[in-house]
PDB file of C-alpha atoms in Angstrom:
ATOM      1  CA  GLU A   1       0.000   0.000   0.000  1.00 79.00           C
ATOM      2  CA  ILE A   2       1.543   3.249  -1.143  1.00 85.00           C
ATOM      3  CA  SER A   3       0.094   5.251   1.758  1.00 84.00           C
ATOM      4  CA  GLN A   4       2.450   3.356   4.100  1.00 88.00           C
ATOM      5  CA  LEU A   5       5.314   5.335   2.595  1.00 90.00           C
ATOM      6  CA  LYS A   6       4.150   8.336   4.643  1.00 89.00           C
ATOM      7  CA  ASN A   7       5.201   6.591   7.847  1.00 88.00           C
ATOM      8  CA  LEU A   8       8.787   5.913   6.778  1.00 91.00           C
ATOM      9  CA  ASN A   9      11.840   7.935   7.613  1.00 91.00           C
ATOM     10  CA  LEU A  10      13.798   9.302   4.647  1.00 92.00           C
ATOM     11  CA  LYS A  11      16.212   6.369   4.366  1.00 94.00           C
ATOM     12  CA  GLN A  12      13.386   3.812   4.492  1.00 94.00           C
ATOM     13  CA  PHE A  13      11.362   5.893   2.049  1.00 94.00           C
ATOM     14  CA  VAL A  14      14.210   6.081  -0.480  1.00 95.00           C
ATOM     15  CA  GLU A  15      14.854   2.338  -0.223  1.00 96.00           C
ATOM     16  CA  ALA A  16      11.157   1.505  -0.647  1.00 95.00           C
ATOM     17  CA  VAL A  17      10.738   3.841  -3.626  1.00 95.00           C
ATOM     18  CA  LEU A  18      13.883   2.674  -5.422  1.00 96.00           C
ATOM     19  CA  ASN A  19      13.593  -1.033  -4.604  1.00 96.00           C
ATOM     20  CA  ASP A  20       9.826  -1.594  -4.599  1.00 94.00           C
ATOM     21  CA  TRP A  21       7.755   1.168  -6.183  1.00 94.00           C
ATOM     22  CA  TYR A  22       9.854   2.163  -9.154  1.00 96.00           C
ATOM     23  CA  PRO A  23      10.440  -1.432 -10.295  1.00 97.00           C
ATOM     24  CA  GLU A  24       6.674  -2.034 -10.055  1.00 96.00           C
ATOM     25  CA  LEU A  25       5.919   1.088 -12.096  1.00 96.00           C
ATOM     26  CA  PHE A  26       8.539   0.132 -14.710  1.00 97.00           C
ATOM     27  CA  HIS A  27       6.860  -3.289 -14.888  1.00 97.00           C
ATOM     28  CA  GLU A  28       3.500  -1.612 -15.538  1.00 96.00           C
ATOM     29  CA  LEU A  29       5.085   0.400 -18.363  1.00 96.00           C
ATOM     30  CA  SER A  30       6.358  -2.846 -19.840  1.00 96.00           C
ATOM     31  CA  MET A  31       2.846  -4.339 -19.613  1.00 94.00           C
ATOM     32  CA  MET A  32       1.465  -1.281 -21.426  1.00 94.00           C
ATOM     33  CA  ASP A  33       4.061  -1.703 -24.147  1.00 93.00           C
ATOM     34  CA  ASP A  34       3.173  -5.404 -24.529  1.00 92.00           C
ATOM     35  CA  CYS A  35      -0.520  -4.559 -24.966  1.00 91.00           C
ATOM     36  CA  ILE A  36       0.268  -1.882 -27.527  1.00 91.00           C
ATOM     37  CA  HIS A  37       2.491  -4.290 -29.429  1.00 89.00           C
ATOM     38  CA  SER A  38      -0.303  -6.868 -29.658  1.00 87.00           C
ATOM     39  CA  LEU A  39      -2.853  -4.209 -30.697  1.00 88.00           C
ATOM     40  CA  LYS A  40      -0.596  -2.955 -33.500  1.00 83.00           C
ATOM     41  CA  ARG A  41      -1.669  -5.947 -35.593  1.00 79.00           C
ATOM     42  CA  ASP A  42      -5.135  -4.429 -35.941  1.00 77.00           C
ATOM     43  CA  TYR A  43      -4.713  -0.707 -35.373  1.00 78.00           C
ATOM     44  CA  GLU A  44      -2.606   2.284 -36.330  1.00 80.00           C
ATOM     45  CA  LEU A  45      -1.413   3.303 -32.890  1.00 84.00           C
ATOM     46  CA  ASP A  46       1.119   6.072 -33.516  1.00 88.00           C
ATOM     47  CA  ILE A  47      -0.383   8.472 -30.953  1.00 87.00           C
ATOM     48  CA  ILE A  48      -0.743   5.749 -28.337  1.00 90.00           C
ATOM     49  CA  ASP A  49       2.700   4.271 -28.984  1.00 90.00           C
ATOM     50  CA  THR A  50       4.311   7.727 -28.916  1.00 93.00           C
ATOM     51  CA  GLY A  51       2.444   8.573 -25.702  1.00 93.00           C
ATOM     52  CA  ILE A  52       3.685   5.509 -23.850  1.00 94.00           C
ATOM     53  CA  LYS A  53       7.226   6.040 -25.142  1.00 95.00           C
ATOM     54  CA  LYS A  54       7.052   9.622 -23.810  1.00 96.00           C
ATOM     55  CA  VAL A  55       5.797   8.342 -20.449  1.00 97.00           C
ATOM     56  CA  TYR A  56       8.688   5.861 -20.295  1.00 97.00           C
ATOM     57  CA  GLN A  57      11.244   8.527 -21.265  1.00 97.00           C
ATOM     58  CA  GLU A  58      10.005  11.035 -18.690  1.00 97.00           C
ATOM     59  CA  PHE A  59       9.626   8.382 -15.986  1.00 97.00           C
ATOM     60  CA  ASP A  60      13.135   7.098 -16.616  1.00 97.00           C
ATOM     61  CA  GLU A  61      14.473  10.676 -16.340  1.00 96.00           C
ATOM     62  CA  LEU A  62      12.555  11.193 -13.101  1.00 96.00           C
ATOM     63  CA  TYR A  63      13.910   7.935 -11.702  1.00 96.00           C
ATOM     64  CA  ARG A  64      17.499   8.751 -12.658  1.00 96.00           C
ATOM     65  CA  LYS A  65      17.377  12.278 -11.241  1.00 95.00           C
ATOM     66  CA  GLU A  66      15.926  11.093  -7.970  1.00 95.00           C
ATOM     67  CA  LYS A  67      18.285   8.136  -7.643  1.00 96.00           C
ATOM     68  CA  MET A  68      21.462   9.975  -8.642  1.00 96.00           C
ATOM     69  CA  VAL A  69      20.828  13.537  -7.426  1.00 93.00           C
ATOM     70  CA  ILE A  70      17.782  14.235  -5.288  1.00 93.00           C
ATOM     71  CA  PHE A  71      17.790  11.270  -2.922  1.00 94.00           C
ATOM     72  CA  PRO A  72      21.541  11.554  -2.164  1.00 95.00           C
ATOM     73  CA  TYR A  73      21.076  15.323  -1.692  1.00 92.00           C
ATOM     74  CA  LEU A  74      18.230  14.777   0.782  1.00 92.00           C
ATOM     75  CA  MET A  75      20.174  12.072   2.626  1.00 93.00           C
ATOM     76  CA  LYS A  76      23.171  14.397   2.984  1.00 93.00           C
ATOM     77  CA  LEU A  77      20.958  17.186   4.287  1.00 91.00           C
ATOM     78  CA  GLU A  78      19.393  14.806   6.787  1.00 91.00           C
ATOM     79  CA  GLU A  79      22.831  13.698   8.018  1.00 93.00           C
ATOM     80  CA  GLU A  80      23.665  17.355   8.584  1.00 93.00           C
ATOM     81  CA  HIS A  81      20.261  17.926  10.253  1.00 90.00           C
ATOM     82  CA  LYS A  82      19.325  20.456   7.603  1.00 88.00           C
ATOM     83  CA  LYS A  83      16.319  21.017   5.376  1.00 83.00           C
ATOM     84  CA  PRO A  84      16.330  22.109   1.719  1.00 82.00           C
ATOM     85  CA  GLU A  85      16.649  25.879   1.535  1.00 83.00           C
ATOM     86  CA  ASN A  86      14.828  26.329  -1.773  1.00 79.00           C
ATOM     87  CA  ALA A  87      12.627  24.419  -4.164  1.00 79.00           C
ATOM     88  CA  ALA A  88      14.925  24.678  -7.204  1.00 79.00           C
ATOM     89  CA  PRO A  89      16.254  21.085  -7.044  1.00 79.00           C
ATOM     90  CA  PHE A  90      12.695  19.756  -7.073  1.00 85.00           C
ATOM     91  CA  GLN A  91      11.199  21.839  -9.868  1.00 84.00           C
ATOM     92  CA  GLY A  92      12.654  19.671 -12.668  1.00 85.00           C
ATOM     93  CA  LEU A  93      11.104  16.623 -11.029  1.00 90.00           C
ATOM     94  CA  LYS A  94       7.705  18.302 -11.043  1.00 90.00           C
ATOM     95  CA  HIS A  95       8.169  19.038 -14.761  1.00 92.00           C
ATOM     96  CA  HIS A  96       8.783  15.319 -15.463  1.00 95.00           C
ATOM     97  CA  HIS A  97       5.821  14.329 -13.310  1.00 95.00           C
ATOM     98  CA  ASN A  98       3.502  16.732 -15.135  1.00 96.00           C
ATOM     99  CA  ALA A  99       4.764  15.549 -18.545  1.00 97.00           C
ATOM    100  CA  ILE A 100       4.063  11.941 -17.565  1.00 97.00           C
ATOM    101  CA  ILE A 101       0.525  12.737 -16.455  1.00 97.00           C
ATOM    102  CA  LYS A 102      -0.154  14.736 -19.631  1.00 97.00           C
ATOM    103  CA  SER A 103       1.113  11.887 -21.837  1.00 96.00           C
ATOM    104  CA  LEU A 104      -0.929   9.324 -19.905  1.00 97.00           C
ATOM    105  CA  LEU A 105      -4.095  11.391 -20.370  1.00 96.00           C
ATOM    106  CA  THR A 106      -3.415  11.916 -24.090  1.00 95.00           C
ATOM    107  CA  THR A 107      -2.772   8.196 -24.533  1.00 94.00           C
ATOM    108  CA  ARG A 108      -5.887   7.276 -22.592  1.00 95.00           C
ATOM    109  CA  ASP A 109      -8.016   9.643 -24.698  1.00 93.00           C
ATOM    110  CA  ALA A 110      -6.647   8.096 -27.902  1.00 91.00           C
ATOM    111  CA  LEU A 111      -7.444   4.607 -26.587  1.00 91.00           C
ATOM    112  CA  GLU A 112     -10.980   5.652 -25.698  1.00 89.00           C
ATOM    113  CA  ASN A 113     -11.483   6.615 -29.362  1.00 86.00           C
ATOM    114  CA  LEU A 114     -10.500   3.218 -30.768  1.00 83.00           C
ATOM    115  CA  PHE A 115     -13.182   1.113 -32.390  1.00 80.00           C
ATOM    116  CA  VAL A 116     -12.689  -1.997 -30.290  1.00 82.00           C
ATOM    117  CA  THR A 117     -13.469  -5.451 -31.633  1.00 81.00           C
ATOM    118  CA  GLU A 118     -14.335  -8.408 -29.428  1.00 82.00           C
ATOM    119  CA  GLY A 119     -10.928  -9.921 -30.031  1.00 82.00           C
ATOM    120  CA  ASN A 120      -9.145  -6.807 -28.777  1.00 85.00           C
ATOM    121  CA  GLU A 121     -11.517  -5.714 -26.048  1.00 89.00           C
ATOM    122  CA  ALA A 122      -9.651  -7.439 -23.211  1.00 90.00           C
ATOM    123  CA  CYS A 123      -6.294  -6.003 -24.242  1.00 90.00           C
ATOM    124  CA  VAL A 124      -7.665  -2.468 -24.580  1.00 91.00           C
ATOM    125  CA  GLU A 125      -9.378  -2.744 -21.181  1.00 93.00           C
ATOM    126  CA  ARG A 126      -6.178  -4.084 -19.601  1.00 94.00           C
ATOM    127  CA  LEU A 127      -4.240  -1.197 -21.128  1.00 94.00           C
ATOM    128  CA  LEU A 128      -6.764   1.376 -19.870  1.00 96.00           C
ATOM    129  CA  ASP A 129      -6.737  -0.187 -16.398  1.00 96.00           C
ATOM    130  CA  THR A 130      -2.934  -0.230 -16.301  1.00 96.00           C
ATOM    131  CA  ILE A 131      -2.740   3.411 -17.393  1.00 97.00           C
ATOM    132  CA  ASP A 132      -5.254   4.362 -14.685  1.00 97.00           C
ATOM    133  CA  HIS A 133      -3.402   2.401 -12.009  1.00 96.00           C
ATOM    134  CA  PHE A 134      -0.008   3.791 -13.062  1.00 97.00           C
ATOM    135  CA  LYS A 135      -1.364   7.356 -13.015  1.00 97.00           C
ATOM    136  CA  THR A 136      -2.955   6.912  -9.585  1.00 96.00           C
ATOM    137  CA  GLU A 137       0.170   5.363  -8.073  1.00 95.00           C
ATOM    138  CA  LEU A 138       2.416   8.036  -9.578  1.00 96.00           C
ATOM    139  CA  GLU A 139       0.196  10.863  -8.314  1.00 96.00           C
ATOM    140  CA  GLU A 140       0.022   9.376  -4.816  1.00 95.00           C
ATOM    141  CA  LEU A 141       3.774   8.833  -4.738  1.00 93.00           C
ATOM    142  CA  GLN A 142       4.421  12.380  -5.929  1.00 92.00           C
ATOM    143  CA  HIS A 143       2.075  13.748  -3.276  1.00 92.00           C
ATOM    144  CA  ILE A 144       3.924  11.844  -0.544  1.00 92.00           C
ATOM    145  CA  LYS A 145       7.293  13.037  -1.858  1.00 91.00           C
ATOM    146  CA  GLU A 146       6.161  16.650  -1.878  1.00 87.00           C
ATOM    147  CA  GLU A 147       4.375  16.570   1.468  1.00 87.00           C
ATOM    148  CA  GLU A 148       6.888  14.502   3.408  1.00 85.00           C
ATOM    149  CA  HIS A 149      10.326  14.951   1.869  1.00 81.00           C
ATOM    150  CA  TYR A 150      10.532  17.625  -0.817  1.00 80.00           C
ATOM    151  CA  MET A 151      10.313  21.331  -0.504  1.00 58.00           C
ATOM    152  CA  HIS A 152       7.080  22.540  -2.096  1.00 45.00           C
ATOM    153  CA  CYS A 153       7.479  23.603  -5.707  1.00 41.00           C
TER     154      CYS A 153
END
């Protein structure tokens, strides 16, 4: 349950996000890609395919920045018993988060406009459900990061 992340100290939070939540979200992106690949046999999915690729690209950037820069920065501040003095380090992360959400919504809208056949209905539904779950988890995780560990941007 993602809400349990609120109760963790920074070190536990970072470990849980990097070792549990991000791998799960990357797995969901892979599932989305698999569904799109199987739907490509019957549909022209340029907008949908591009949208998921954009989500992956932005999510990967977010992951790398947090793992390599932000989380070590926050850990160092905590060791020194300090808090972030400004929101600048976190603003780029918010940009990636917003780009992911925008791409997910665009992709979802494009999927909603597909003429679905019986043979593809399950895959389209699975893709829509996965997009919805990914979006919800990402928004909840971002909220926890901002409320508990990041300076407000």
